[in-house]
Amino acid sequence: RELHERLPPRQAQAIIDAAHRPNRALFDLSVAIENLPMHFMRKNEIHNAATIFEDNLGSSERLLTSPIPLFYARHTARFLGVWLLLMPFCLYDPFAGSWNHVGMIPATALISIFLFGIEELATSMEEPFTILPMQAFCDKIGNWCNEIV
């Protein structure tokens, strides 16, 4: 829908029908740059910026399509669980001064909450595109482009 609002119908349909839409859009952008009535040095600079954009797009796609293997996440969670289960044995002597080692319980709970929180954060950061507001980013870039044009 947004493509049909921003582009001519034939060009929008060509992007929608393309096997790899970003490449088709970049091709159309390259053609549009070539048709601009400006000095060739300026066109080269715009083409260089589009090339950098295309390289960054490829890097982002590789990052998105090659997630960390599930084995690593499971291994980390298991290791952390065993480590936290054994931690009270390590805290037994430092909490010898508290009545019946009762201070060990909240200390273990607090450390566990922090470490499991860090582990959950790492798991969610494995695929950053699922948690980032990508539509808002795209809308902002689209508005900036409309202001420039």
C-alpha positions as semicolon CSV with decimal commas, in nm:
position;residue;x (nm);y (nm);z (nm)
1;R;0,000;0,000;0,000
2;E;0,277;0,243;0,091
3;L;0,460;0,170;-0,232
4;H;0,152;0,255;-0,437
5;E;0,119;0,584;-0,247
6;R;0,480;0,690;-0,299
7;L;0,568;0,548;-0,643
8;P;0,412;0,527;-0,988
9;P;0,192;0,215;-1,020
10;R;0,420;0,034;-1,268
11;Q;0,730;0,090;-1,059
12;A;0,553;-0,012;-0,735
13;Q;0,428;-0,332;-0,897
14;A;0,776;-0,411;-1,030
15;I;0,917;-0,388;-0,676
16;I;0,635;-0,601;-0,532
17;D;0,683;-0,870;-0,802
18;A;1,064;-0,879;-0,763
19;A;1,233;-1,184;-0,614
20;H;1,449;-0,958;-0,395
21;R;1,264;-0,633;-0,336
22;P;1,551;-0,432;-0,184
23;N;1,772;-0,497;-0,488
24;R;1,493;-0,394;-0,724
25;A;1,434;-0,077;-0,523
26;L;1,806;0,003;-0,531
27;F;1,811;-0,057;-0,907
28;D;1,521;0,188;-0,949
29;L;1,704;0,435;-0,726
30;S;2,017;0,401;-0,938
31;V;1,818;0,465;-1,257
32;A;1,657;0,769;-1,095
33;I;1,998;0,903;-0,994
34;E;2,125;0,864;-1,351
35;N;1,825;1,060;-1,482
36;L;1,885;1,354;-1,248
37;P;1,989;1,676;-1,423
38;M;2,311;1,743;-1,232
39;H;2,687;1,732;-1,267
40;F;2,838;1,383;-1,306
41;M;3,061;1,433;-0,997
42;R;2,753;1,489;-0,785
43;K;2,588;1,180;-0,935
44;N;2,898;0,975;-0,849
45;E;2,879;1,088;-0,488
46;I;2,512;0,990;-0,469
47;H;2,593;0,653;-0,628
48;N;2,870;0,600;-0,370
49;A;2,623;0,672;-0,089
50;A;2,376;0,424;-0,241
51;T;2,653;0,164;-0,265
52;I;2,736;0,209;0,102
53;F;2,366;0,175;0,180
54;E;2,349;-0,146;-0,025
55;D;2,652;-0,289;0,157
56;N;2,493;-0,212;0,493
57;L;2,167;-0,367;0,375
58;G;2,350;-0,687;0,281
59;S;2,523;-0,698;0,619
60;S;2,192;-0,653;0,797
61;E;2,030;-0,930;0,592
62;R;2,315;-1,167;0,672
63;L;2,280;-1,080;1,041
64;L;1,906;-1,145;1,026
65;T;1,926;-1,472;0,835
66;S;2,210;-1,631;1,033
67;P;2,098;-1,648;1,396
68;I;2,312;-1,796;1,669
69;P;2,267;-2,175;1,680
70;L;2,019;-2,295;1,939
71;F;2,291;-2,507;2,098
72;Y;2,476;-2,198;2,224
73;A;2,169;-2,051;2,390
74;R;2,078;-2,382;2,553
75;H;2,434;-2,443;2,669
76;T;2,455;-2,096;2,823
77;A;2,122;-2,138;3,003
78;R;2,220;-2,483;3,138
79;F;2,561;-2,363;3,251
80;L;2,407;-2,063;3,424
81;G;2,147;-2,282;3,595
82;V;2,407;-2,525;3,730
83;W;2,633;-2,239;3,837
84;L;2,349;-2,071;4,027
85;L;2,245;-2,402;4,187
86;L;2,599;-2,452;4,318
87;M;2,645;-2,090;4,426
88;P;2,491;-2,136;4,776
89;F;2,771;-2,380;4,860
90;C;3,023;-2,106;4,780
91;L;2,830;-1,849;4,984
92;Y;2,804;-2,071;5,292
93;D;3,127;-1,951;5,459
94;P;3,090;-1,579;5,377
95;F;2,745;-1,582;5,543
96;A;2,861;-1,770;5,853
97;G;2,807;-1,455;6,061
98;S;2,433;-1,434;5,984
99;W;2,185;-1,637;6,188
100;N;2,165;-1,985;6,037
101;H;2,314;-1,847;5,713
102;V;1,977;-1,682;5,638
103;G;2,139;-1,393;5,446
104;M;2,247;-1,641;5,182
105;I;1,889;-1,682;5,052
106;P;1,824;-1,321;4,945
107;A;2,181;-1,287;4,813
108;T;2,139;-1,598;4,597
109;A;1,797;-1,483;4,477
110;L;1,923;-1,135;4,388
111;I;2,228;-1,264;4,200
112;S;2,008;-1,518;4,018
113;I;1,760;-1,250;3,910
114;F;2,039;-1,031;3,774
115;L;2,218;-1,311;3,589
116;F;1,902;-1,462;3,441
117;G;1,802;-1,109;3,334
118;I;2,133;-1,064;3,155
119;E;2,090;-1,403;2,989
120;E;1,739;-1,310;2,872
121;L;1,869;-0,979;2,737
122;A;2,139;-1,162;2,542
123;T;1,881;-1,400;2,397
124;S;1,660;-1,115;2,279
125;M;1,958;-0,929;2,130
126;E;2,045;-1,227;1,909
127;E;1,780;-1,103;1,666
128;P;1,775;-0,724;1,704
129;F;1,533;-0,665;1,417
130;T;1,248;-0,831;1,606
131;I;1,274;-0,586;1,897
132;L;1,361;-0,265;1,713
133;P;1,079;-0,038;1,592
134;M;1,170;-0,084;1,226
135;Q;0,847;0,066;1,089
136;A;0,908;0,387;1,284
137;F;1,264;0,404;1,147
138;C;1,138;0,354;0,792
139;D;0,865;0,614;0,835
140;K;1,118;0,866;0,965
141;I;1,353;0,804;0,672
142;G;1,061;0,833;0,431
143;N;0,958;1,167;0,581
144;W;1,315;1,297;0,557
145;C;1,331;1,192;0,192
146;N;1,001;1,370;0,121
147;E;1,135;1,686;0,284
148;I;1,451;1,673;0,073
149;V;1,259;1,619;-0,251
